[in-house]
Coordinates of C-alpha atoms in Angstrom, one line a residue:
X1 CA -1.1 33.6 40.4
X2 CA -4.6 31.8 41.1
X3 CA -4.7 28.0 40.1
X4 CA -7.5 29.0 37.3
X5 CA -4.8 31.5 35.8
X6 CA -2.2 28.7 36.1
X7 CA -4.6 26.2 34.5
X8 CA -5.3 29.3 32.0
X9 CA -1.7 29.9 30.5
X10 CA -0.7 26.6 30.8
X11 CA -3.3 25.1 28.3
X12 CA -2.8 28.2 26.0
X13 CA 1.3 27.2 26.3
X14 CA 0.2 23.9 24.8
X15 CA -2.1 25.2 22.3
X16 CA 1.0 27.1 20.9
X17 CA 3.8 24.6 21.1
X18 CA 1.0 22.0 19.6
X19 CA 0.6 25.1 16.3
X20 CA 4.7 25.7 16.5
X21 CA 5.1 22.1 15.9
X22 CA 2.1 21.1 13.4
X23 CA 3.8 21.2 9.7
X24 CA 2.0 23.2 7.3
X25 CA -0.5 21.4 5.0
X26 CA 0.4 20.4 1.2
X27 CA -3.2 20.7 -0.6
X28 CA -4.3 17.9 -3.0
X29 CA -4.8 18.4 -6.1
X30 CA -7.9 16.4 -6.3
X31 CA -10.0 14.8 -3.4
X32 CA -11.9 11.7 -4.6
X33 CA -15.7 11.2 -4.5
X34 CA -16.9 9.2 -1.2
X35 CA -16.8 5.0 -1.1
X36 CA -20.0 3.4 0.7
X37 CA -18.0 2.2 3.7
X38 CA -14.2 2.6 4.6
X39 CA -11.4 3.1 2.3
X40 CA -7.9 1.7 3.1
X41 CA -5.2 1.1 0.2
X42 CA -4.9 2.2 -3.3
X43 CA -3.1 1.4 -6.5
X44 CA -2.4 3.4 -9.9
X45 CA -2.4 1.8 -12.7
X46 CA -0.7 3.4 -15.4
X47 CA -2.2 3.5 -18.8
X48 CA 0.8 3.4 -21.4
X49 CA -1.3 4.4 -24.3
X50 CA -2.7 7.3 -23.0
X51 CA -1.4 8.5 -19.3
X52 CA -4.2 10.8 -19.2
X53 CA -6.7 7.8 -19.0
X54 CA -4.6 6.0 -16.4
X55 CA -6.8 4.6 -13.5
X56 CA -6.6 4.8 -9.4
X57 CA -7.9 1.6 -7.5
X58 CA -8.7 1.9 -3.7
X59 CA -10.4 -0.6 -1.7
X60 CA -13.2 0.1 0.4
X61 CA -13.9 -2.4 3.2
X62 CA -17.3 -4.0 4.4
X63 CA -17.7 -7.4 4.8
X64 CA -20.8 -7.6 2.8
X65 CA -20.6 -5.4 -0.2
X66 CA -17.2 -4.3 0.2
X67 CA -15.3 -3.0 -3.1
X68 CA -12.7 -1.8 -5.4
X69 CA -13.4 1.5 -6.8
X70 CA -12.0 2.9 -9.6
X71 CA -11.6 6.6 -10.0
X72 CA -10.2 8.5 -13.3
X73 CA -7.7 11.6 -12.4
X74 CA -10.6 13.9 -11.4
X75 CA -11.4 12.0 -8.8
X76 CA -14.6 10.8 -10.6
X77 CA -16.2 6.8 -9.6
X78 CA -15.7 4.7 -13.2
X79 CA -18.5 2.6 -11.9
X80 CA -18.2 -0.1 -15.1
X81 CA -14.5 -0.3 -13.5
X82 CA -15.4 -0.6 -9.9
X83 CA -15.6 -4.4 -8.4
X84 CA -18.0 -4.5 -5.7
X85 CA -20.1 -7.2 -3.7
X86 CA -16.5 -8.3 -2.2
X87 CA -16.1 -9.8 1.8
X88 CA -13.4 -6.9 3.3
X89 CA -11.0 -5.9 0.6
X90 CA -8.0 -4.9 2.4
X91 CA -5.2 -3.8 0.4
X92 CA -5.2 -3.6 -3.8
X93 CA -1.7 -3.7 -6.3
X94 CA -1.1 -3.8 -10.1
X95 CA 1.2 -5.1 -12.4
X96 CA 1.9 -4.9 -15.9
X97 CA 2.2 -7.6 -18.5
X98 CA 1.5 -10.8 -16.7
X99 CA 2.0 -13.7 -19.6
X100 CA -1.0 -15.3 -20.4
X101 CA 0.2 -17.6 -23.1
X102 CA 3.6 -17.4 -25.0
X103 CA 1.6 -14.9 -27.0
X104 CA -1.1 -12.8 -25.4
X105 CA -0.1 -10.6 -22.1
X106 CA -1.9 -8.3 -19.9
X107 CA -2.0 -5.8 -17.1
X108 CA -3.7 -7.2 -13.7
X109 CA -4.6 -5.9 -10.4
X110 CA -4.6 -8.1 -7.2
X111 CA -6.4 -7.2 -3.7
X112 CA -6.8 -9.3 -0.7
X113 CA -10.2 -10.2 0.4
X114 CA -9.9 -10.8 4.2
X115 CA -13.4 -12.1 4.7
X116 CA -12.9 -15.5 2.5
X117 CA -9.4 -16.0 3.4
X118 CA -8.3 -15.5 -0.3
X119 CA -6.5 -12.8 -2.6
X120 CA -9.0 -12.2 -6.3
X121 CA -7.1 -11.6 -9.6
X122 CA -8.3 -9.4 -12.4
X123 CA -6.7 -8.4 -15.8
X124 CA -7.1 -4.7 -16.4
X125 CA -8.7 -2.6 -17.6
X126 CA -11.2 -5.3 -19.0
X127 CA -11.7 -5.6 -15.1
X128 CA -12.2 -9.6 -16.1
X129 CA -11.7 -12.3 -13.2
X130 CA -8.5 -14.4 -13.6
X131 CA -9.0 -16.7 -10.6
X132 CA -12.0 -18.9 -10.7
X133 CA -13.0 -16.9 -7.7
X134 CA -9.9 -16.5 -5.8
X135 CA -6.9 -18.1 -4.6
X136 CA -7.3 -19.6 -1.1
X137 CA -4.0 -18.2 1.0
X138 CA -1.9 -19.1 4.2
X139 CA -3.9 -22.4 3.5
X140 CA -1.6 -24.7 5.8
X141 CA -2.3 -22.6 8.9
X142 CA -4.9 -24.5 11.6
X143 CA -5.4 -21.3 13.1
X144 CA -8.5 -19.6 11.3
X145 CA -7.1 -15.9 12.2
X146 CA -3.9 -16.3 10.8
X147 CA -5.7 -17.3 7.4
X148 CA -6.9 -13.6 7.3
X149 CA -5.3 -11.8 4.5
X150 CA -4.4 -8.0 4.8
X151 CA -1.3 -6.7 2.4
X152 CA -0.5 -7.4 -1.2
X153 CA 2.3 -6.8 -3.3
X154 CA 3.5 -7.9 -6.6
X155 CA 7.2 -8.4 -7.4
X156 CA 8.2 -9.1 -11.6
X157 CA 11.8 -10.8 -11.5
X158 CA 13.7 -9.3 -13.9
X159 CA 15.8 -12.2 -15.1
X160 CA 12.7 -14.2 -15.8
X161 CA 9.7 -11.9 -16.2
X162 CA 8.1 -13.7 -13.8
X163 CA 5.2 -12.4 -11.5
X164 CA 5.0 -13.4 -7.8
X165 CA 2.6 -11.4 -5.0
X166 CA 3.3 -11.4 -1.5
X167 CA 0.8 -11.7 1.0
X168 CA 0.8 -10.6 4.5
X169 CA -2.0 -11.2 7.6
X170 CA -3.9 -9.7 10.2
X171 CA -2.5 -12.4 12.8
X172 CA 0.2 -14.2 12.0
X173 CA 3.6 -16.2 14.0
X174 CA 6.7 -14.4 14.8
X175 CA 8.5 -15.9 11.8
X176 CA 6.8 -16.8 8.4
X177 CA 4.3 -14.2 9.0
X178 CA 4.6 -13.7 4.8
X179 CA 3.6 -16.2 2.1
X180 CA 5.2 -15.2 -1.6
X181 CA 3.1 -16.8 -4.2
X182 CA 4.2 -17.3 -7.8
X183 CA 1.3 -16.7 -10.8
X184 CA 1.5 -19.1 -13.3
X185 CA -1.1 -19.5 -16.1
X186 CA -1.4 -22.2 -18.5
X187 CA -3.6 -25.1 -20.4
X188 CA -6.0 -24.7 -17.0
X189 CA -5.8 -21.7 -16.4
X190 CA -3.9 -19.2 -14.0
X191 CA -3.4 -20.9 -10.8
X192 CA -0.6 -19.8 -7.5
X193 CA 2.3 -21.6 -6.6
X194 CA 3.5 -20.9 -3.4
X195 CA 7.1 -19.6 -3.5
X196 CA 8.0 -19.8 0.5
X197 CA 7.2 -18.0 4.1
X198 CA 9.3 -15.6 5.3
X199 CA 9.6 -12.3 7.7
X200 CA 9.7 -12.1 11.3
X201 CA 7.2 -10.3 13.1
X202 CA 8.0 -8.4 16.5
X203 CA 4.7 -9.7 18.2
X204 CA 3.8 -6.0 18.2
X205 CA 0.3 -5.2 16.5
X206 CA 0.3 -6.8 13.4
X207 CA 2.0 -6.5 9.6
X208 CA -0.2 -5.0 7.1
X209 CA 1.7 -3.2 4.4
X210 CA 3.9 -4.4 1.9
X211 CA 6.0 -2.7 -1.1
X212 CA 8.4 -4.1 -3.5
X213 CA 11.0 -2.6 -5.5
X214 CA 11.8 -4.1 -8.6
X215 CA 14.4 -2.7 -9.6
X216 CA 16.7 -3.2 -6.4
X217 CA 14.8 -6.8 -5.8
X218 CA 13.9 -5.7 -2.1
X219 CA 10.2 -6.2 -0.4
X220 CA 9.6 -4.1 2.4
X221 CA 7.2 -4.5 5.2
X222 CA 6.0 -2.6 8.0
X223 CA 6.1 -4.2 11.3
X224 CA 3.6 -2.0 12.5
X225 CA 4.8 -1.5 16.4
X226 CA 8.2 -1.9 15.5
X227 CA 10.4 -1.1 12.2
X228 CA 10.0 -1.3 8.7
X229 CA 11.9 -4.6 7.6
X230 CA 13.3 -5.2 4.9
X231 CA 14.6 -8.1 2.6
X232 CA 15.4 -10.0 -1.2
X233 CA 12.1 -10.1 -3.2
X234 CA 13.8 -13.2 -5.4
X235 CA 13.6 -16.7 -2.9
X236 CA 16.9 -17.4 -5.0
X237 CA 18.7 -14.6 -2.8
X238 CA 17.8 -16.1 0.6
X239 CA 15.2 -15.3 3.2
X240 CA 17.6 -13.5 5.9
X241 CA 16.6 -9.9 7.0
X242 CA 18.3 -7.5 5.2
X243 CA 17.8 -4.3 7.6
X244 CA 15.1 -3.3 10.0
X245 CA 14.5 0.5 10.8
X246 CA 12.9 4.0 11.0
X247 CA 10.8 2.9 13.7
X248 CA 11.6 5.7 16.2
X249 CA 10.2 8.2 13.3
X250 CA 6.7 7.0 14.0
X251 CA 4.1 7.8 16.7
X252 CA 2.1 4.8 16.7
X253 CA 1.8 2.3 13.8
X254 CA 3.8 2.5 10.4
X255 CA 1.5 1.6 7.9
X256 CA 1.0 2.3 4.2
X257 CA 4.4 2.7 1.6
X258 CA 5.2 3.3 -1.2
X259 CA 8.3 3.9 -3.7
X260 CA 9.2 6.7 -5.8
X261 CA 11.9 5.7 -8.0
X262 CA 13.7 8.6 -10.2
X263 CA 16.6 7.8 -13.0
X264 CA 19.2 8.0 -9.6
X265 CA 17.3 8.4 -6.7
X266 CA 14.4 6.5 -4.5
X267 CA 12.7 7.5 -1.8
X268 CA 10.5 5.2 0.5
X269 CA 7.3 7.1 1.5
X270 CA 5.9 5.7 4.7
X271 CA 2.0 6.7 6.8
X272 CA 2.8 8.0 10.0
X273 CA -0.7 6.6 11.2
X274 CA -1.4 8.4 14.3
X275 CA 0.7 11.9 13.5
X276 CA -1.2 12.0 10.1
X277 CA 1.6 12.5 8.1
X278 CA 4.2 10.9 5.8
X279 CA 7.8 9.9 6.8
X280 CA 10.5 10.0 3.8
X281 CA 13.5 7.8 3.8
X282 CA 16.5 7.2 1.3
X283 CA 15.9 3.9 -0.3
X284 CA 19.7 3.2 -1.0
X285 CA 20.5 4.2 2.5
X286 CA 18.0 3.9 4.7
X287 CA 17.9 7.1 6.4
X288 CA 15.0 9.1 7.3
X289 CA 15.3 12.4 5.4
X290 CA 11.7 14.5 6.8
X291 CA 8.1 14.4 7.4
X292 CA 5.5 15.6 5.5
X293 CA 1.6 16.7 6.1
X294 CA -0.5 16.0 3.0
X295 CA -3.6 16.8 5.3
X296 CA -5.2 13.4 4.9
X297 CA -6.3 11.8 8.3
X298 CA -5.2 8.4 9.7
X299 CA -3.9 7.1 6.3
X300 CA -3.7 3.7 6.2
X301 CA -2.2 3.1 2.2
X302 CA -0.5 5.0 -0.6
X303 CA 0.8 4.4 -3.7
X304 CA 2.9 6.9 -6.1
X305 CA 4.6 7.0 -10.0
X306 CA 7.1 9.0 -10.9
X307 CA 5.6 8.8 -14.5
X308 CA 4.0 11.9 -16.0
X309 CA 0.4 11.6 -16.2
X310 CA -0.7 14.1 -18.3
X311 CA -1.6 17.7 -18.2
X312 CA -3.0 17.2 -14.4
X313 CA 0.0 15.6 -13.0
X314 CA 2.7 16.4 -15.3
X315 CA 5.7 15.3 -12.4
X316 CA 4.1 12.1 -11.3
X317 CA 1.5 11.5 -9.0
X318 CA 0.9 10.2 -4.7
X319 CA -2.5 8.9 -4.0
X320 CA -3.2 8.4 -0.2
X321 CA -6.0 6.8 1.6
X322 CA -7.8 9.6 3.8
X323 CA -9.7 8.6 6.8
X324 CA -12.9 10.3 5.6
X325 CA -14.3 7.8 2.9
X326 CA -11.9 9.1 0.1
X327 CA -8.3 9.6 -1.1
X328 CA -6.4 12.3 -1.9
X329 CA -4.5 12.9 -5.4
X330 CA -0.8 15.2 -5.1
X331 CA 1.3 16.5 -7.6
X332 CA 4.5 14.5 -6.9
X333 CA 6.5 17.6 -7.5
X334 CA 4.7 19.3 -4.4
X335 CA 6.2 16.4 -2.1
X336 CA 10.0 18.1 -3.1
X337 CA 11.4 14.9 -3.1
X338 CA 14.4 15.9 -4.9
X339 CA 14.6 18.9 -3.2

């Protein structure tokens, strides 16, 4: 056989293995209108009243007129919901009934913006500012890179009710790469606390997303070149590392998770960057259980509830960041989680 034959079968041999191996695509249910710039993370917030009206935020990064978008379950811009002119929005969460006196409460949605060194609170869905401008984080560091904000995460203590967010960096030192910041609001106003630094970093890449479980009081992060960590959300419980694994699942860099809790079952739902899929893990155990292709590209965040939202997403819904200006919108039931 000639060396262009060789050449010939060879790349078709690849070609094949490559198809053999690709997993087969689970459609979205919805694909998002376009953002201006560059999407990265989302969040869903759930509206209790009326699930059908419940709200997706995803960031879209620029340092000039970056934003947070807010889309309704079609997909659809709610532009009088959207926060815009913002220096390089990174990563968005929500939370529910943060205590604003000993009387009034409400829902709020925090996001990092990178650009100004700073995370920005709002209440929702009044979309009003809660910060005076924003919270100035990692503010002890000399080095201006490590004052860079990327991830965000709240955690609600469920002994006290209280609301702390984590905060991680795009640079950051190989131990107290994480600041946890306690909200507190009163006579002046809400105003952060900072709770402690913890996590250790690898020196790999860099730590970017974040997710805490509530109910089990863990935080996880992703130590992008390395593992997913783990360890207690409360400070009261210490700030040794827990676990660190799955990192032999991914190709590249583990980025965006998110938790699906059921009545007796979790699963932590990871972005295989560079493979452009998912990577599913057993919360209470920590092991990897499959891979997933929701056909989004180079996914950097996610976000899921196992909450029924309506006639649309009856079984809960996964929102993931797609490398294309948008985000795609699954049925949770079409992950099989519990399958």
């Amino acid at each position: 056989m000639n060396k262009l034959k060789v050449n010939i079968v060879f790349g078709i041999t690849v070609l094949l293995l490559a198809c053999a191996t690709k997993l087969p695509e689970i459609v979205a249910d919805v694909v998002t209108e376009k953002t201006p710039h560059d999407t990265d993370d989302p969040a869903i917030w759930i509206n209790n009243n009326n699930p059908e009206a419940s709200i997706v935020f995803g960031t879209d990064k620029d340092e000039v007129n970056g934003g947070v978008y807010a889309f309704d379950l079609d997909g659809k811009i709610i532009k009088e919901k959207s926060i815009t002119n913002i220096s390089y929005p990174n990563n968005v969460d929500v939370g529910y009934n943060f205590a604003l006196t000993d009387s009034t409460s409400t829902d709020i949605m925090v996001f990092s913006e990178r650009e100004k060194n700073q995370i920005r609170l709002f209440s929702v869905p009044d979309m009003k500012p809660l910060d005076n401008g924003g919270f100035k984080v990692f503010t002890d560091e000399t080095d201006l890179e490590m004052k860079r904000p990327m991830g965000v995460s709240f955690y609600k203590n469920p002994e006290t009710g209280g609301i702390s967010v984590f905060v991680s960096r795009k640079f950051g030192p190989t131990q107290g790469y994480l600041y946890q910041y306690e909200l507190v609001s009163d006579s002046l106003g809400v105003h952060t606390n900072l709770l402690r630094k913890l996590g250790v970093f690898s020196g790999n890449k860099e730590i970017e997303a974040i997710a805490v479980d509530d109910e089990t009081g863990v935080v996880y992060y992703a130590d992008e070149g390395h593992c997913i960590r783990k360890y207690h959300a409360d400070p009261s419980k210490g700030d040794k590392e827990i676990y660190c694994f799955g990192g032999e699942y991914f190709r590249d860099d583990i980025e965006g998770m998110a938790i699906a809790r059921y009545q007796d079952k979790a699963f932590l739902i990871v972005s295989n960057q560079q493979q452009h899929t998912f990577n599913v893990f057993d919360v209470d155990t920590n092991a990897f259980i499959k891979e997933i292709n929701l056909g989004t590209l180079e996914t950097d965040g996610c976000d899921v509830t196992t909450i029924a939202l309506g006639v649309k997403f009856p079984n809960g819904l996964f929102v993931s960041m797609n490398d294309e200006k948008d985000f795609f919108f699954h049925d949770l039931s079409k992950l099989k989680l519990l399958e």
